[in-house]
C-alpha atoms as one frame of an Amber mdcrd trajectory, in Angstrom:
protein
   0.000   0.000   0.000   1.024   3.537  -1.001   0.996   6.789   0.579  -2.304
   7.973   0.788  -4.492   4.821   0.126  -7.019   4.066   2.402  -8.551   1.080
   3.732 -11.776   0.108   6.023 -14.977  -0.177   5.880 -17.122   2.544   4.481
 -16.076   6.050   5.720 -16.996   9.409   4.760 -14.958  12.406   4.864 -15.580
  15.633   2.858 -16.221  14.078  -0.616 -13.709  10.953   0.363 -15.285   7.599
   0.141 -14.066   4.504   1.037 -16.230   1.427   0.012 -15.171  -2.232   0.418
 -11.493  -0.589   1.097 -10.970   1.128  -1.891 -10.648   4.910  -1.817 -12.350
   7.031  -4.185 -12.676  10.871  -4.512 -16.122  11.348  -7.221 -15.627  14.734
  -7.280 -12.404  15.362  -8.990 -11.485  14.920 -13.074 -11.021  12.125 -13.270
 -12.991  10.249 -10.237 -10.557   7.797  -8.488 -11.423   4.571  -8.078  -8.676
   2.693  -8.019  -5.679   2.224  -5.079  -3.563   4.977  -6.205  -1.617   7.322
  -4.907  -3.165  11.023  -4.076  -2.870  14.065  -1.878  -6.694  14.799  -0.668
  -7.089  18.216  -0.679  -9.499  19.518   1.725 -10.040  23.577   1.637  -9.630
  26.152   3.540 -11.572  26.849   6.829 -13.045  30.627   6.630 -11.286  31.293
  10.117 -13.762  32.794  12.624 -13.064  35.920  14.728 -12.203  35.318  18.377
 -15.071  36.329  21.159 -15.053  39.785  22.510 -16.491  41.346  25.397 -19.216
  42.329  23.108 -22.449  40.071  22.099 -20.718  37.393  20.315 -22.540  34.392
  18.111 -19.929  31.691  18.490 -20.669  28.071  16.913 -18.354  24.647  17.206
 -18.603  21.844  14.539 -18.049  18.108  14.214 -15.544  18.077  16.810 -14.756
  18.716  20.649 -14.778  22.067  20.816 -13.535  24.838  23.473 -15.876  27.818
  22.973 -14.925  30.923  25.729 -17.786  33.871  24.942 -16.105  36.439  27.351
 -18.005  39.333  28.401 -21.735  40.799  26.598 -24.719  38.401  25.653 -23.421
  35.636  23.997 -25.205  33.234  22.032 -22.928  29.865  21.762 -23.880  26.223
  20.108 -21.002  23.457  20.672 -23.470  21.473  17.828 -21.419  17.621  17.466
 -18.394  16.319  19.537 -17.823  16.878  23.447 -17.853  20.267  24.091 -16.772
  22.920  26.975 -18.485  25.713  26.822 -17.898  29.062  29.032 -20.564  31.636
  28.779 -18.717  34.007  31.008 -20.597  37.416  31.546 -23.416  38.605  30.420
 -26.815  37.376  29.696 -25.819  34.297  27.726 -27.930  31.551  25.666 -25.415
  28.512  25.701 -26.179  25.363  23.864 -24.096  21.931  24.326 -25.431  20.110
  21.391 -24.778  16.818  20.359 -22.390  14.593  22.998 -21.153  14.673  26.159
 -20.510  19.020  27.547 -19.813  20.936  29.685 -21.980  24.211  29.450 -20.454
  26.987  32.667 -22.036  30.451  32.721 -20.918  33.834  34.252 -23.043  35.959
  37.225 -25.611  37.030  35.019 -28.644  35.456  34.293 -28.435  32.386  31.215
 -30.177  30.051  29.609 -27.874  26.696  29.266 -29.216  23.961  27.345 -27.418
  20.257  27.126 -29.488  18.766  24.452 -28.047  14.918  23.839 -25.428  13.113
  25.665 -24.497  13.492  29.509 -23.897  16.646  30.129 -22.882  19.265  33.035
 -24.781  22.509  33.314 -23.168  25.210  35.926 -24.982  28.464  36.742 -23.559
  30.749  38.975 -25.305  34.604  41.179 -27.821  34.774  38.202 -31.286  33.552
  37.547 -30.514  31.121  35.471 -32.612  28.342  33.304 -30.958  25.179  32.784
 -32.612  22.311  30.990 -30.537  18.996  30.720 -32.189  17.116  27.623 -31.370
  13.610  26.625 -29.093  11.632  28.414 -27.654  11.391  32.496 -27.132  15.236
  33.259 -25.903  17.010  36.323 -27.955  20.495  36.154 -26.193  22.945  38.889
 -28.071  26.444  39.322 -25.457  28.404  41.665 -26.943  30.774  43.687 -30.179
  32.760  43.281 -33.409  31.235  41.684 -33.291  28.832  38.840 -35.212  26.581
  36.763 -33.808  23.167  36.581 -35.613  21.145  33.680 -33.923  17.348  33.325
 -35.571  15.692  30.505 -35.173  12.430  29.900 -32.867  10.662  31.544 -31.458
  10.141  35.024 -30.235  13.767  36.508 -28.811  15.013  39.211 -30.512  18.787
  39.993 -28.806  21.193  42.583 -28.548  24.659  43.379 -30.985  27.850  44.539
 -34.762  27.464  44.824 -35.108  23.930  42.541 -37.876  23.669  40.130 -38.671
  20.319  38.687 -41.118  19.458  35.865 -42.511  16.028  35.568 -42.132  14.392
  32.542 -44.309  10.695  31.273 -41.750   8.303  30.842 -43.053   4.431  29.896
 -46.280   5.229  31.374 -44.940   6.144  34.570 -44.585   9.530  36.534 -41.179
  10.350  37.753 -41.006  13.687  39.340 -38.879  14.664  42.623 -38.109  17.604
  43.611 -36.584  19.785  46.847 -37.068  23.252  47.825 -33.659  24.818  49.035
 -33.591  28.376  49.661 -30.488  30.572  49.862 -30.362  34.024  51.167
């Protein structure tokens, strides 16, 4: 085998196919199809600004992604791959997507969703709404009042005055919930 020839099962990755272990590339003159030697060429990623202290809309990909909104009301989606997310300051709308995050918010007040996968939700001083989603979450509001919404799933809710809604899961009710108060 040559540089550049792959082998598996059936992949795809940005036009590159590889079926019963031959690679082939369909959309260059002419296709390959055979084992041969190539250089894929994948272009170039439009490279995004970094986050300011300003409102910032700040979106991750297919990957694990480290997304850090800084200061201003951020709106932040980690989409696929497990993701940490940091809202910082400011009224933020944080959204862990597709895996296994980590969503962390500043002292204002957020809304941090986890979506799919087992994910970590941290508030902090704000009034915060977290919402867990699919999966085994761990929803933490900080101080202050905040909604805590699980979702499917087995969760673990903590933090300021607790509010759980019930959801119908296999015919059967499961709600719990606890009333903590903090000064």
């Amino acid at each position: 085998m040559g540089k550049g020839v792959f082998h598996g099962d059936v992949i795809r990755f940005i036009g590159i196919y590889v079926v019963g272990g031959i690679a082939f590339l369909p959309d260059v003159e002419p296709p390959i199809t055979e084992e041969e030697e190539f250089e894929p060429y994948l272009p170039e990623l439009e490279e995004s600004a970094p986050p300011t202290d300003g409102p910032d809309l700040l979106w991750g990909r297919f990957l694990d992604d480290k997304i850090d909104g800084r200061g201003g009301d951020d709106q932040s989606n980690g989409y696929d791959g497990d993701d940490t997310l940091n809202g910082s300051d400011g009224n933020d709308t944080v959204i862990g997507g597709n895996g296994d995050d980590i969503v962390t918010v500043g002292h204002d007040n957020d809304l941090l969703q986890g979506l799919t996968g087992n994910d970590e939700l941290h508030g902090a001083d704000g009034n915060d709404h977290l919402a867990g989603g699919l999966g085994h979450d761990s929803l933490d509001g900080g101080a202050r009042s905040d909604a805590l919404i699980g979702g499917q799933g087995g969760h673990v809710l903590a933090g300021g005055m607790v509010q759980m809604h019930c959801m119908w899961m296999m015919a059967k009710i499961f709600c719990q919930a606890e009333q903590v108060m903090t000064p």
